[in-house]
CSV table of C-alpha atoms in Angstrom, one decimal:
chain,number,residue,atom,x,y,z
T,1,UNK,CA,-65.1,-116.1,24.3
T,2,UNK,CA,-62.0,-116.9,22.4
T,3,UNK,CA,-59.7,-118.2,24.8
T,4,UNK,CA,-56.9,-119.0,22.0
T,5,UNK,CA,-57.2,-115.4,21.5
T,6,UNK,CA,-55.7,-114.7,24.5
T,7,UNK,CA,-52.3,-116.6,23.5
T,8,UNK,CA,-49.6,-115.0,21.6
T,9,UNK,CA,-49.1,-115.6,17.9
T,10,UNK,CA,-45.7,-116.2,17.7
T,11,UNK,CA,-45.6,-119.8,18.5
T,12,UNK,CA,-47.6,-122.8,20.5
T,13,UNK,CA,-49.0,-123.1,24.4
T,14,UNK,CA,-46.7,-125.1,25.8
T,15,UNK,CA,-43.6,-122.2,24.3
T,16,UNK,CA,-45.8,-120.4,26.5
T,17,UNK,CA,-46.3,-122.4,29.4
T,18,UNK,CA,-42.1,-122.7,29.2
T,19,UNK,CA,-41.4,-119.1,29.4
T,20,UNK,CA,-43.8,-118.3,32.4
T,21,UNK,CA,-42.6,-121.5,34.2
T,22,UNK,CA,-39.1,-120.9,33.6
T,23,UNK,CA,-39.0,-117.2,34.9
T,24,UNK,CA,-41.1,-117.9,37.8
T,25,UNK,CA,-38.8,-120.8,39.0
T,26,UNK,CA,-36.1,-118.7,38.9
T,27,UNK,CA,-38.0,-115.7,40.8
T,28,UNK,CA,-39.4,-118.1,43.4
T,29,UNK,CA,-35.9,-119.9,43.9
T,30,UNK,CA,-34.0,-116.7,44.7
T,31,UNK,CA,-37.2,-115.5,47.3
T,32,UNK,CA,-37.2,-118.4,48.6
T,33,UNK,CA,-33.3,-118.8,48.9
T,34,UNK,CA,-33.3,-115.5,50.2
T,35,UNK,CA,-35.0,-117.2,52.9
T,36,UNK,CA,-33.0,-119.6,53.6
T,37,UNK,CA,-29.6,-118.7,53.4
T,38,UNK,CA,-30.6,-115.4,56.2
T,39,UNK,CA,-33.0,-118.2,58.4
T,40,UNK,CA,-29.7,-120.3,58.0
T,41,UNK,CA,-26.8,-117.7,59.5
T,42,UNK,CA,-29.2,-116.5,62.0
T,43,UNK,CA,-29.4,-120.4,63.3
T,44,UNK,CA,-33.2,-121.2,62.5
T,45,UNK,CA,-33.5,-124.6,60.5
T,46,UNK,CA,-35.2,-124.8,57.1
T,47,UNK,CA,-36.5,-128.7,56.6
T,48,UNK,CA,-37.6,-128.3,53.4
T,49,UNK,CA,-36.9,-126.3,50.3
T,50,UNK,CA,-39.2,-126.7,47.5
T,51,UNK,CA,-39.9,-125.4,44.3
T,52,UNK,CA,-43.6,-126.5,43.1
T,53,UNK,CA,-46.0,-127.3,45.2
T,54,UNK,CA,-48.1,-131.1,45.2
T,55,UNK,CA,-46.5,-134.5,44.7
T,56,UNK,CA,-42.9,-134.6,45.0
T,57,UNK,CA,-40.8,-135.4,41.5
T,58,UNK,CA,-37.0,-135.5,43.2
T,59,UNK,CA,-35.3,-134.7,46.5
T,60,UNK,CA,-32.2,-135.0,48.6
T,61,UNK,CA,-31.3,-134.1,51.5
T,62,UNK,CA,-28.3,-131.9,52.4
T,63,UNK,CA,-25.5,-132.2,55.4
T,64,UNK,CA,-28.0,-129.7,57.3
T,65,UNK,CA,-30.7,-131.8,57.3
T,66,UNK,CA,-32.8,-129.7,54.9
T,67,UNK,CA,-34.7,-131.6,51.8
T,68,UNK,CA,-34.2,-129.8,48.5
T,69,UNK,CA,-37.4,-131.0,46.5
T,70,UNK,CA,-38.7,-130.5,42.8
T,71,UNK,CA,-42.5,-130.7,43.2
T,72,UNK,CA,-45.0,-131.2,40.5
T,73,UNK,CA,-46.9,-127.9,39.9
T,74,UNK,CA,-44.2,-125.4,39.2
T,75,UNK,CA,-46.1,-122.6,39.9
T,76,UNK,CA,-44.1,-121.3,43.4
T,77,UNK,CA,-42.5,-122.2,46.1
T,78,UNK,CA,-41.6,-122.2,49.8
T,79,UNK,CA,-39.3,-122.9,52.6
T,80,UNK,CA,-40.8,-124.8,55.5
T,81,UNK,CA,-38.5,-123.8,58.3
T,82,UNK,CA,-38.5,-126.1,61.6
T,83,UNK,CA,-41.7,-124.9,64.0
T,84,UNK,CA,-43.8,-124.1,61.1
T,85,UNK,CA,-47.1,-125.6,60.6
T,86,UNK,CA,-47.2,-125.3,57.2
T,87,UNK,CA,-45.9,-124.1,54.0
T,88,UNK,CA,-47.6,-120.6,55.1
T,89,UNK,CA,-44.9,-120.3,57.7
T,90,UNK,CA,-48.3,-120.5,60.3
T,91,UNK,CA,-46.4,-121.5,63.7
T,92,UNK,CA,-47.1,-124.9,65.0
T,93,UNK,CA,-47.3,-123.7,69.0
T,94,UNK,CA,-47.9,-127.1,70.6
T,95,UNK,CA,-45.0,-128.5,69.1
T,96,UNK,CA,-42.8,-126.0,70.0
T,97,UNK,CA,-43.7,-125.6,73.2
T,98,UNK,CA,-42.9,-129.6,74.0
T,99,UNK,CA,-39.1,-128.9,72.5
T,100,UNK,CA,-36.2,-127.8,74.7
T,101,UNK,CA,-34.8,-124.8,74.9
T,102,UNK,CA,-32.0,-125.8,72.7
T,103,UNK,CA,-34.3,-127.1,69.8
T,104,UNK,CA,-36.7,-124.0,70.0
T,105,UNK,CA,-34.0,-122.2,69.4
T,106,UNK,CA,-33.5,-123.7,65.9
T,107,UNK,CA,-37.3,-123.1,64.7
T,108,UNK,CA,-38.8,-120.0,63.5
T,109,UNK,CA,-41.6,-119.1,66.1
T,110,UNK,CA,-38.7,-119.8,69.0
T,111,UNK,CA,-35.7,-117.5,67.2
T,112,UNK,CA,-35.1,-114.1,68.4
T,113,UNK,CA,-36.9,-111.9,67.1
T,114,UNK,CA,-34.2,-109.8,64.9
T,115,UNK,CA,-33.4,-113.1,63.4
T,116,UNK,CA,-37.1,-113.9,62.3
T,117,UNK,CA,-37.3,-110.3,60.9
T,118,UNK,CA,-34.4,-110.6,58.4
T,119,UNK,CA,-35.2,-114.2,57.5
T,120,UNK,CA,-38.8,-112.9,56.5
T,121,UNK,CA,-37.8,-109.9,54.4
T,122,UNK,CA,-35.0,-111.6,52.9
T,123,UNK,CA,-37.3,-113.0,50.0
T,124,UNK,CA,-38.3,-109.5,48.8
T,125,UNK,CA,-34.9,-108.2,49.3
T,126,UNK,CA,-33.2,-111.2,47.6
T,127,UNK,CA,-35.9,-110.1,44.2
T,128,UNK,CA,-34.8,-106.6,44.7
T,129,UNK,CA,-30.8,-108.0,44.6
T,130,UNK,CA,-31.9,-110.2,41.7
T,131,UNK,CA,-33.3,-107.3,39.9
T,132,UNK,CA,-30.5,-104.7,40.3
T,133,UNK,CA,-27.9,-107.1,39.1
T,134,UNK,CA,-29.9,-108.5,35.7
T,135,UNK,CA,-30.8,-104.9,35.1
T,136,UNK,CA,-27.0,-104.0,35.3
T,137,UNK,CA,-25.7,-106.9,33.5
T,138,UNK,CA,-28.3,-106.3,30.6
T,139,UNK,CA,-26.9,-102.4,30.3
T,140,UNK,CA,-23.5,-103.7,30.5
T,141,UNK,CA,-23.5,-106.0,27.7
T,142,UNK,CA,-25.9,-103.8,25.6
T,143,UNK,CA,-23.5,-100.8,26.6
T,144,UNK,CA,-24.5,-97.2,26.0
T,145,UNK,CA,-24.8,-95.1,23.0
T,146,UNK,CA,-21.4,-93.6,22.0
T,147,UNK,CA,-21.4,-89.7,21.7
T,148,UNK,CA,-20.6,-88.4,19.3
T,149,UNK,CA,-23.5,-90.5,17.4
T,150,UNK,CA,-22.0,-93.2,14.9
T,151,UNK,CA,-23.2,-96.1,13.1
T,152,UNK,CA,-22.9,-99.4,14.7
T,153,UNK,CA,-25.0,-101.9,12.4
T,154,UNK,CA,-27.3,-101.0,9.5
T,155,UNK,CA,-31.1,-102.3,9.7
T,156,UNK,CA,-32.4,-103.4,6.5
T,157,UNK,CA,-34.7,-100.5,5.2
T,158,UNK,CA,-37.0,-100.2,1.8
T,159,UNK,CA,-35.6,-96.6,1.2
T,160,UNK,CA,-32.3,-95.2,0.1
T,161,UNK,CA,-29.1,-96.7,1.5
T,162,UNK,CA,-26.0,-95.1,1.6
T,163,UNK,CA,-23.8,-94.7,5.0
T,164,UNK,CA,-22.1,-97.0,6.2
T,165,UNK,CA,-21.1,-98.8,9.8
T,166,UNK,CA,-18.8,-96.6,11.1
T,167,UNK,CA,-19.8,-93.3,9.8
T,168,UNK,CA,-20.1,-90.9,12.0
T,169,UNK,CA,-23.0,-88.7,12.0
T,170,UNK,CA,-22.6,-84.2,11.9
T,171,UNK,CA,-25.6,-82.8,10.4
T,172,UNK,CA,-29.3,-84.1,8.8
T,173,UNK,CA,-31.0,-81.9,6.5
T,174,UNK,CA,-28.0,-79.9,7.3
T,175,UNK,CA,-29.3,-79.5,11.0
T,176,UNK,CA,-26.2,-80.4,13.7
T,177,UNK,CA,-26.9,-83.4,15.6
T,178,UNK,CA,-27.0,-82.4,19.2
T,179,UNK,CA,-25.0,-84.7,22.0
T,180,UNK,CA,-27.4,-87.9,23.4
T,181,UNK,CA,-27.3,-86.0,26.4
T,182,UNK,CA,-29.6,-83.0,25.3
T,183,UNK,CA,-33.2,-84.9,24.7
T,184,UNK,CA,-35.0,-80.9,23.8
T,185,UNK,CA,-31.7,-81.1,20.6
T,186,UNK,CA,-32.8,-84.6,19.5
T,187,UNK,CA,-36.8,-83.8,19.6
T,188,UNK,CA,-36.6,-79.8,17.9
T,189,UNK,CA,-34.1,-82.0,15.6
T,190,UNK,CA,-37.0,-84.7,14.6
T,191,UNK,CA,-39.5,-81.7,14.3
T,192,UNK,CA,-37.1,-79.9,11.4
T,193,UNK,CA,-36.3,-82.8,9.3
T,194,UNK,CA,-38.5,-83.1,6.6
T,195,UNK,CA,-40.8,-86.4,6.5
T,196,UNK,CA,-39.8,-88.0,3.6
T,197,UNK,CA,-38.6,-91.1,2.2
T,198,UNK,CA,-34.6,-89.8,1.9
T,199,UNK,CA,-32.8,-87.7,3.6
T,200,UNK,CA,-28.9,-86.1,3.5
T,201,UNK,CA,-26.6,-86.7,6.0
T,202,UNK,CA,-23.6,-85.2,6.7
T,203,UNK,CA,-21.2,-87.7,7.8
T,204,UNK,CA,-17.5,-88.0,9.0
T,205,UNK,CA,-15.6,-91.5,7.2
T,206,UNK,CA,-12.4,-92.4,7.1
T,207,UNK,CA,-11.1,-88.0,7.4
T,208,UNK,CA,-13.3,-86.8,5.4
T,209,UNK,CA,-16.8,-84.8,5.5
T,210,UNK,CA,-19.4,-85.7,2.7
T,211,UNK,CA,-22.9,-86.1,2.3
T,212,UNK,CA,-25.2,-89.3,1.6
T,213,UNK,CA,-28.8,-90.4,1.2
T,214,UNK,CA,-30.7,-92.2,3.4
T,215,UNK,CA,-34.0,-92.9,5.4
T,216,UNK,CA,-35.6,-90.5,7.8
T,217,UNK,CA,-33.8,-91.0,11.3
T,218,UNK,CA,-36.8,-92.6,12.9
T,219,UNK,CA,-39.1,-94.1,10.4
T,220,UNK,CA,-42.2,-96.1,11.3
T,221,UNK,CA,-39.8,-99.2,12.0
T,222,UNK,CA,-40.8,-101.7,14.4
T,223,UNK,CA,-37.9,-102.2,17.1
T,224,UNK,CA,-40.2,-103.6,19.7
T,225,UNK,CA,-43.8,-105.9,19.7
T,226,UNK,CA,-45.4,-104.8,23.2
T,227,UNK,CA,-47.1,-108.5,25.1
T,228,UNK,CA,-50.9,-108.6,25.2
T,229,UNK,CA,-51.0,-105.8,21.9
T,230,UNK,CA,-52.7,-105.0,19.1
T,231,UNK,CA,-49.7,-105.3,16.9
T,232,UNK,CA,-48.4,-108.4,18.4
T,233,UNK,CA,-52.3,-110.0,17.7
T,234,UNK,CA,-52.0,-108.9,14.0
T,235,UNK,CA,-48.8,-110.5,13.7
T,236,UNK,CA,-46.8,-107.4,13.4
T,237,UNK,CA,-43.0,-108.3,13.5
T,238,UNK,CA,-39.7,-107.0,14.7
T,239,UNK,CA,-37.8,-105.3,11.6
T,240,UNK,CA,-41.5,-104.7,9.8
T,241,UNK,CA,-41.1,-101.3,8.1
T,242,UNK,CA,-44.8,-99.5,7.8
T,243,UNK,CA,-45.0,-98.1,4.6
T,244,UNK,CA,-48.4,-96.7,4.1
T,245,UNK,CA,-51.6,-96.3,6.5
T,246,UNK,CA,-54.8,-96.7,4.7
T,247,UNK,CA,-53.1,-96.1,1.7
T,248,UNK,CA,-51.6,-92.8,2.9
T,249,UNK,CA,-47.7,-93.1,2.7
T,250,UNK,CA,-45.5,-92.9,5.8
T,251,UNK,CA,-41.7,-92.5,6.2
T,252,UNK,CA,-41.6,-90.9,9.9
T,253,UNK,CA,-42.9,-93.3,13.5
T,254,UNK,CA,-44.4,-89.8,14.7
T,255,UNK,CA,-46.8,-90.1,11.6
T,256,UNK,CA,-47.4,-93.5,12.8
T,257,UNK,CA,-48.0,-92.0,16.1
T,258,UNK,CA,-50.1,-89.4,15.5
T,259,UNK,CA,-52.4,-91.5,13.3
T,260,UNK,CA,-52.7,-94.0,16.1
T,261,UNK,CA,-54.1,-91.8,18.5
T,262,UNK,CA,-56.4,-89.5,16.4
T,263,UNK,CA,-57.8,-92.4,15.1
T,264,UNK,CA,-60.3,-93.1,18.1
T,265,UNK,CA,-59.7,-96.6,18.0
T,266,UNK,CA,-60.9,-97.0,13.9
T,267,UNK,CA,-59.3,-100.1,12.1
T,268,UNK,CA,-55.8,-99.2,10.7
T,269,UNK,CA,-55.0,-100.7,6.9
T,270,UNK,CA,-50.9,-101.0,7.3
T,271,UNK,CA,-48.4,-101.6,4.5
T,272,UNK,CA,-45.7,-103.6,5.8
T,273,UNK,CA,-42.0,-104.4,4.1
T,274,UNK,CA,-39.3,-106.7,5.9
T,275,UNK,CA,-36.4,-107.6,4.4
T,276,UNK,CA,-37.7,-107.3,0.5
T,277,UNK,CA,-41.2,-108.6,1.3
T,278,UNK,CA,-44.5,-106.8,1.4
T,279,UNK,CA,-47.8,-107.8,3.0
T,280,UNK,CA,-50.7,-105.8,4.5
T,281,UNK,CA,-52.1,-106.4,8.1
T,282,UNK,CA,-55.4,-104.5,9.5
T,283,UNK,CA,-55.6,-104.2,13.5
T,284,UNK,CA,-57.8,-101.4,15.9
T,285,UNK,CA,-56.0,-99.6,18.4
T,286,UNK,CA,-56.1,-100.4,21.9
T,287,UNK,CA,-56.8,-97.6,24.6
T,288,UNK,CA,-54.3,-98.2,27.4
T,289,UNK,CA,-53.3,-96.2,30.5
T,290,UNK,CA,-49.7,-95.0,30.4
T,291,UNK,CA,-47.2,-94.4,33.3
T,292,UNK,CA,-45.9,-90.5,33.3
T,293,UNK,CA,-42.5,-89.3,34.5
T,294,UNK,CA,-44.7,-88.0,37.4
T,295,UNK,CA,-46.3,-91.3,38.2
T,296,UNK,CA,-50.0,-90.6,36.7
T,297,UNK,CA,-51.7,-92.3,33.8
T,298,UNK,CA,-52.7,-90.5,30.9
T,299,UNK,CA,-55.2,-92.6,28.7
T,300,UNK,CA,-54.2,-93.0,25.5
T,301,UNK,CA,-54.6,-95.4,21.8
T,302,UNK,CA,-51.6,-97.6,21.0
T,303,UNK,CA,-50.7,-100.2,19.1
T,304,UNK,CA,-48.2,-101.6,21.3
T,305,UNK,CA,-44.8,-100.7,19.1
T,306,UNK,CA,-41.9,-99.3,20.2
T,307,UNK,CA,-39.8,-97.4,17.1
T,308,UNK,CA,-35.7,-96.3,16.8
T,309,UNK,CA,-33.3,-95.1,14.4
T,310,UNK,CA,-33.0,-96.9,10.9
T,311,UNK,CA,-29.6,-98.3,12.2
T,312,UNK,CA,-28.3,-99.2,15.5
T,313,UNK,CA,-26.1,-96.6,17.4
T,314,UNK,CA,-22.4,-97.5,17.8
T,315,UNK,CA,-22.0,-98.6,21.7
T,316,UNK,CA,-19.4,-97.8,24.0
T,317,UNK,CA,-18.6,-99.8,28.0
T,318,UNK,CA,-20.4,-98.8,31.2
T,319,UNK,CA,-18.6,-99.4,33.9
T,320,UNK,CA,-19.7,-101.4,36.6
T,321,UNK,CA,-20.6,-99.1,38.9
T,322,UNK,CA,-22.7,-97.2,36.2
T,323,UNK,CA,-24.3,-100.0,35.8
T,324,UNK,CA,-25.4,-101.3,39.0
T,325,UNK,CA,-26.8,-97.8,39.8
T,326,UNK,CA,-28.9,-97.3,36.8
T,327,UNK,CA,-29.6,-100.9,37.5
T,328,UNK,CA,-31.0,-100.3,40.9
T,329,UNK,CA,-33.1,-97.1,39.1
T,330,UNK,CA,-34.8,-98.9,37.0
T,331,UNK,CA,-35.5,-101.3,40.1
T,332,UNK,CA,-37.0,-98.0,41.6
T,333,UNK,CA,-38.8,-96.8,38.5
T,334,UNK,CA,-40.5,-100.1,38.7
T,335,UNK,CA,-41.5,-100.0,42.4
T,336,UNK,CA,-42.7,-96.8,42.3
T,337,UNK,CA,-44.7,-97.0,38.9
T,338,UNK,CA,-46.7,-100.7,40.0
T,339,UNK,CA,-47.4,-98.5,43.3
T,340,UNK,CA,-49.3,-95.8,41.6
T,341,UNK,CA,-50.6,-98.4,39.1
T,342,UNK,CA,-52.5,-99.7,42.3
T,343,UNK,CA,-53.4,-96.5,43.3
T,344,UNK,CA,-54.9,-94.9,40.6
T,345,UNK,CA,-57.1,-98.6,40.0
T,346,UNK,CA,-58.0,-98.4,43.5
T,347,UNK,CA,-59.0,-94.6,42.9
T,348,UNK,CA,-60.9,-95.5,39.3
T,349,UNK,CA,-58.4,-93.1,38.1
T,350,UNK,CA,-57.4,-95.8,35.4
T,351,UNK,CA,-59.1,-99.5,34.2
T,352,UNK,CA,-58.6,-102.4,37.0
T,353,UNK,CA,-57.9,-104.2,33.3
T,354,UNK,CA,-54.6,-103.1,34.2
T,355,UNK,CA,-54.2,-106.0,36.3
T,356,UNK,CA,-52.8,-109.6,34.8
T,357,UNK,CA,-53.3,-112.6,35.7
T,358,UNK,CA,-51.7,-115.4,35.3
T,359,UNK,CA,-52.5,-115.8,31.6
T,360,UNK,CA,-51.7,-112.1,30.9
T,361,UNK,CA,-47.8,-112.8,32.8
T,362,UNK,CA,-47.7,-115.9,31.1
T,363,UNK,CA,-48.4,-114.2,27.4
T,364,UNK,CA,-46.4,-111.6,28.5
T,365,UNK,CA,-43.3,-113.7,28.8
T,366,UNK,CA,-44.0,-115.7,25.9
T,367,UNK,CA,-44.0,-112.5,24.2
T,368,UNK,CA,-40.7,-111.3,25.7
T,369,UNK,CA,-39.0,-114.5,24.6
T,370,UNK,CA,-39.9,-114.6,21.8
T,371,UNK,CA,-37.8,-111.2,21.1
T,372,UNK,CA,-34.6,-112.6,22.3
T,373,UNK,CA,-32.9,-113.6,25.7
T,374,UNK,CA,-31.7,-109.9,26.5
T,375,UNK,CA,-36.1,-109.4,26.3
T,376,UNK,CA,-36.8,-112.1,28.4
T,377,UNK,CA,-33.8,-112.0,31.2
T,378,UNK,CA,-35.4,-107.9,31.6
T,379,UNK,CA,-38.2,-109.3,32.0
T,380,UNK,CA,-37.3,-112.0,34.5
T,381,UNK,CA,-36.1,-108.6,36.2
T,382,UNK,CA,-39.0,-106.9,35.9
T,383,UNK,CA,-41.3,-109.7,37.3
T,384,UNK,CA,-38.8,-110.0,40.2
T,385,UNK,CA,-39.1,-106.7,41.2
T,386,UNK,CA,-43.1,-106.9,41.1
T,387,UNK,CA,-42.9,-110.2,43.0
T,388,UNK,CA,-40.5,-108.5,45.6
T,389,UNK,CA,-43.1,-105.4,46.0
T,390,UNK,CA,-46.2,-107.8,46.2
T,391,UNK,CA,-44.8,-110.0,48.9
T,392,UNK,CA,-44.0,-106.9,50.9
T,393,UNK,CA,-47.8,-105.6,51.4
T,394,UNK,CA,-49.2,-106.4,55.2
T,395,UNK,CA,-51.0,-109.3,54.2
T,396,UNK,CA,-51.2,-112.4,56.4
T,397,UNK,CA,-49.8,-114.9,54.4
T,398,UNK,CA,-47.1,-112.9,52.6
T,399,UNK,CA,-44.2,-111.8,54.5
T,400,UNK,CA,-45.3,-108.2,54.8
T,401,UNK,CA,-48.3,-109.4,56.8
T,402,UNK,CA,-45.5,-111.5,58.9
T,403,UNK,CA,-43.4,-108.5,59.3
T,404,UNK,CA,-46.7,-106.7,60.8
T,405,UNK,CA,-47.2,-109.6,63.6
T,406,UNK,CA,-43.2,-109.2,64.2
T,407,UNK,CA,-43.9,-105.3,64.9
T,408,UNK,CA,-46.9,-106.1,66.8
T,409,UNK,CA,-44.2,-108.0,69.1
T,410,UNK,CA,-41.7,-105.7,69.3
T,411,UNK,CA,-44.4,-102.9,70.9
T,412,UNK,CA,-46.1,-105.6,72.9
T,413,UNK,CA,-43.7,-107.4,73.9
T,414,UNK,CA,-45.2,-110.9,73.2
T,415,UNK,CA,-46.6,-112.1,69.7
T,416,UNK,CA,-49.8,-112.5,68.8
T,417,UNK,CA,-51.7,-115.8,70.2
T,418,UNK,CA,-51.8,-118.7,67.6
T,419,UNK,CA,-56.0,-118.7,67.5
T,420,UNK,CA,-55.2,-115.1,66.2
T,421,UNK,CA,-52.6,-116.1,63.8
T,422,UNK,CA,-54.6,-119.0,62.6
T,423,UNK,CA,-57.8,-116.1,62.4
T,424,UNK,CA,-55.6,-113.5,59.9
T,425,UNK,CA,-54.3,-116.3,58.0
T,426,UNK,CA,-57.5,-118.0,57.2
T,427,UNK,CA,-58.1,-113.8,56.5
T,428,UNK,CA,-55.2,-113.6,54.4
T,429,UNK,CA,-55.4,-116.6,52.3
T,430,UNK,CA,-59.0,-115.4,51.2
T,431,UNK,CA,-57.9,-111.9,50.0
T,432,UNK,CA,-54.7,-113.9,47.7
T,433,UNK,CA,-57.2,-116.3,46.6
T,434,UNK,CA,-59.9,-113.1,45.7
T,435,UNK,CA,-56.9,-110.7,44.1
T,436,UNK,CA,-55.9,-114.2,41.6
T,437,UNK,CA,-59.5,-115.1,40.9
T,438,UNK,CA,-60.5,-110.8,39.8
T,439,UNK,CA,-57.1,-110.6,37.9
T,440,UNK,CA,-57.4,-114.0,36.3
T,441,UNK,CA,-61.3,-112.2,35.2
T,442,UNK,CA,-59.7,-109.7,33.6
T,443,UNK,CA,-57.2,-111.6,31.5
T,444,UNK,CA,-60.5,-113.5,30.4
T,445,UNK,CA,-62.9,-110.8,30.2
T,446,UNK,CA,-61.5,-107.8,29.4
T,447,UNK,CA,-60.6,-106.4,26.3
């Protein structure tokens, strides 16, 4: 097996190692300080807040009496809250039952029961907060396409050149160009423009109405290189411009497209130009199970590139409130597509490959930043949200599994014994450890 196979080309291990550390420390800090701050206000003391787990590197301890650690494996975190036997959050009952009243008060196992509830979910609920806001503050600063369409900035392209920033675009082909806002007007607009290396557009500048040459709208540029891909293997690049496959010319990314996934997988020959320079770069398609607007998978052969216009659009502000909304979408459209992700592997409906591990998240965030901070802060989001869902199943161990017990209470009327708590977190622990050790097979074994 070729393990360096499995890390990305774009630069060493450790730039790897880096990016996955660095956006799980900041995932883990805000769960775990999500923890904290709610166990805090609703009076239950946190001794220790760390972030790593094994030998400690630094601490200090704060006016409350909590110890805010660095430890030396930064690979999580927790929040040992006073009461606990562990870093699990398992309850140590003997010692609680020798405190007073007053001191059980302040641990987690003695705290009312509302107040143990909300510092428990608060971890997945802090990642959900996290999310929203990055996802609002990355559409904010990236604004939103202006409408009419106009030139904002002008990618560097092998064909015919002639608008300019600014220009403001009426008609290709002498087709209208439809508002952003009607998706069917774009695609019946891509459809009737004819694939070729120039096209005329009919532009507004400066008053006036004239026509100009340039590339097709949406040639086979690449905008985005998609983590654990065939492309990003082969070394394909941001900015490449695909030329020719297999010798065939190619000016449009639907011809790219549609060779891709007729091909069944055969080795493509691609002609590459960037900025001037020319090179040629052979790579096989990779079948890969795609998310639908409906939540199901359709199977399909990609590449793993994402295409765009020959030029970026001109932008215009979103307003906060815009923004935090379509930011707490996306937070949904994430939920909801890792949901029936699970499902469908669980039904055999699509690959269990689907599954990283933590060399396929740690690749993956290599790969996002290596494609700029705006790539890598989505991602952070991204992750967060996943983290957020995963800690929510009713799992001993995570906090959905604790949020279970606390329901079990509020029916019963008493929690569960501690030789029971001990029994489904010994239960828990094993299922964790199982889930890592079959995802961490498939970012070794599969293909």
């Amino acid at each position: 097996m070729d393990i360096l196979g499995l890390l990305p080309q774009f630069g060493s291990v450790i730039w790897t190692l880096l990016a996955f550390v660095l956006a799980l420390s900041v995932i883990v800090a805000i769960h775990e300080y999500g923890h904290y701050i709610v166990g805090r206000w609703s009076g239950i003391h946190a001794e220790v807040f760390s972030l790593g787990f094994g030998p400690v590197l630094f601490s200090r301890v704060d006016k409350h009496g909590t110890v805010w650690q660095f430890a030396a494996l930064p690979f999580g975190g927790y929040v040992k809250f006073m009461g606990d036997a562990n870093a699990a959050s398992a309850p140590d009952g003997e010692a609680v039952r020798e405190m007073s009243d007053a001191d059980k008060r302040r641990t987690m196992p003695g705290a009312p029961l509302w107040a143990r509830a909300a510092t428990v979910a608060a971890g997945p609920i802090f990642n959900f907060a996290l999310s929203i806001i990055v996802f609002a503050a990355v559409l904010m600063w990236r604004g939103e396409e202006a409408d009419p369409l106009a030139v904002g900035a002008l990618r560097e392209m092998p064909a015919v050149q002639e608008l300019q920033v600014g220009d403001q675009l009426l008609a290709i082909d002498g087709i209208p160009v439809p508002s952003f806002e009607d998706g069917a007007g774009f695609n019946a607009l891509e459809q009737a423009i004819s694939k070729s290396a120039s096209v005329t557009y009919t532009v507004g500048r400066d008053g006036a109405e004239l026509d100009v040459m340039g590339p097709y709208p949406y040639p086979a540029l690449v905008t985005t290189v998609m983590p654990q891909s065939a492309a990003l293997r082969a070394g394909l690049m941001v900015d490449d411009v695909i030329t020719a496959i297999d010798g065939a010319p190619v000016f449009a990314f639907s011809q790219l497209k549609e060779a891709v996934e007729t091909g069944d997988g055969a080795p493509l020959l691609l002609d590459l130009w960037n900025k001037g320079e020319t090179r040629q770069v052979t790579l096989a398609p990779k079948r890969v199970d795609e998310p639908q607007a409906d939540n199901t998978f359709v199977t399909q052969w990609r590449i793993g590139v994402a295409g765009g216009f020959f030029f970026e659009p001109a932008t215009q502000s979103t307003s906060p409130l815009t923004a935090i909304k379509n930011g707490a979408l996306q937070t949904q459209r994430v939920i909801e597509g890792s949901l029936s992700g699970m499902y469908y592997m669980v039904t055999g409906a699509i690959s269990s490959c689907n599954l990283s591990g933590p060399i396929g998240i740690a690749q993956t965030s290599g790969a996002m930043a290596s494609q700029g901070a705006m790539s890598f802060i989505w991602f952070i989001a991204v992750l967060s949200t996943a983290v957020g869902l995963l800690n929510l199943f009713p799992v001993p161990v995570l906090d959905g599994g604790h949020l279970v017990f606390f329901a079990y209470e509020a029916v019963t009327g008493k929690p569960p014994s501690d030789k029971v708590l001990r029994v489904f977190m010994s239960i828990g622990l094993m299922v964790i450890l199982s889930l890592m050790l079959f995802a961490l097979g498939n970012d070794l074994f599969c293909p």
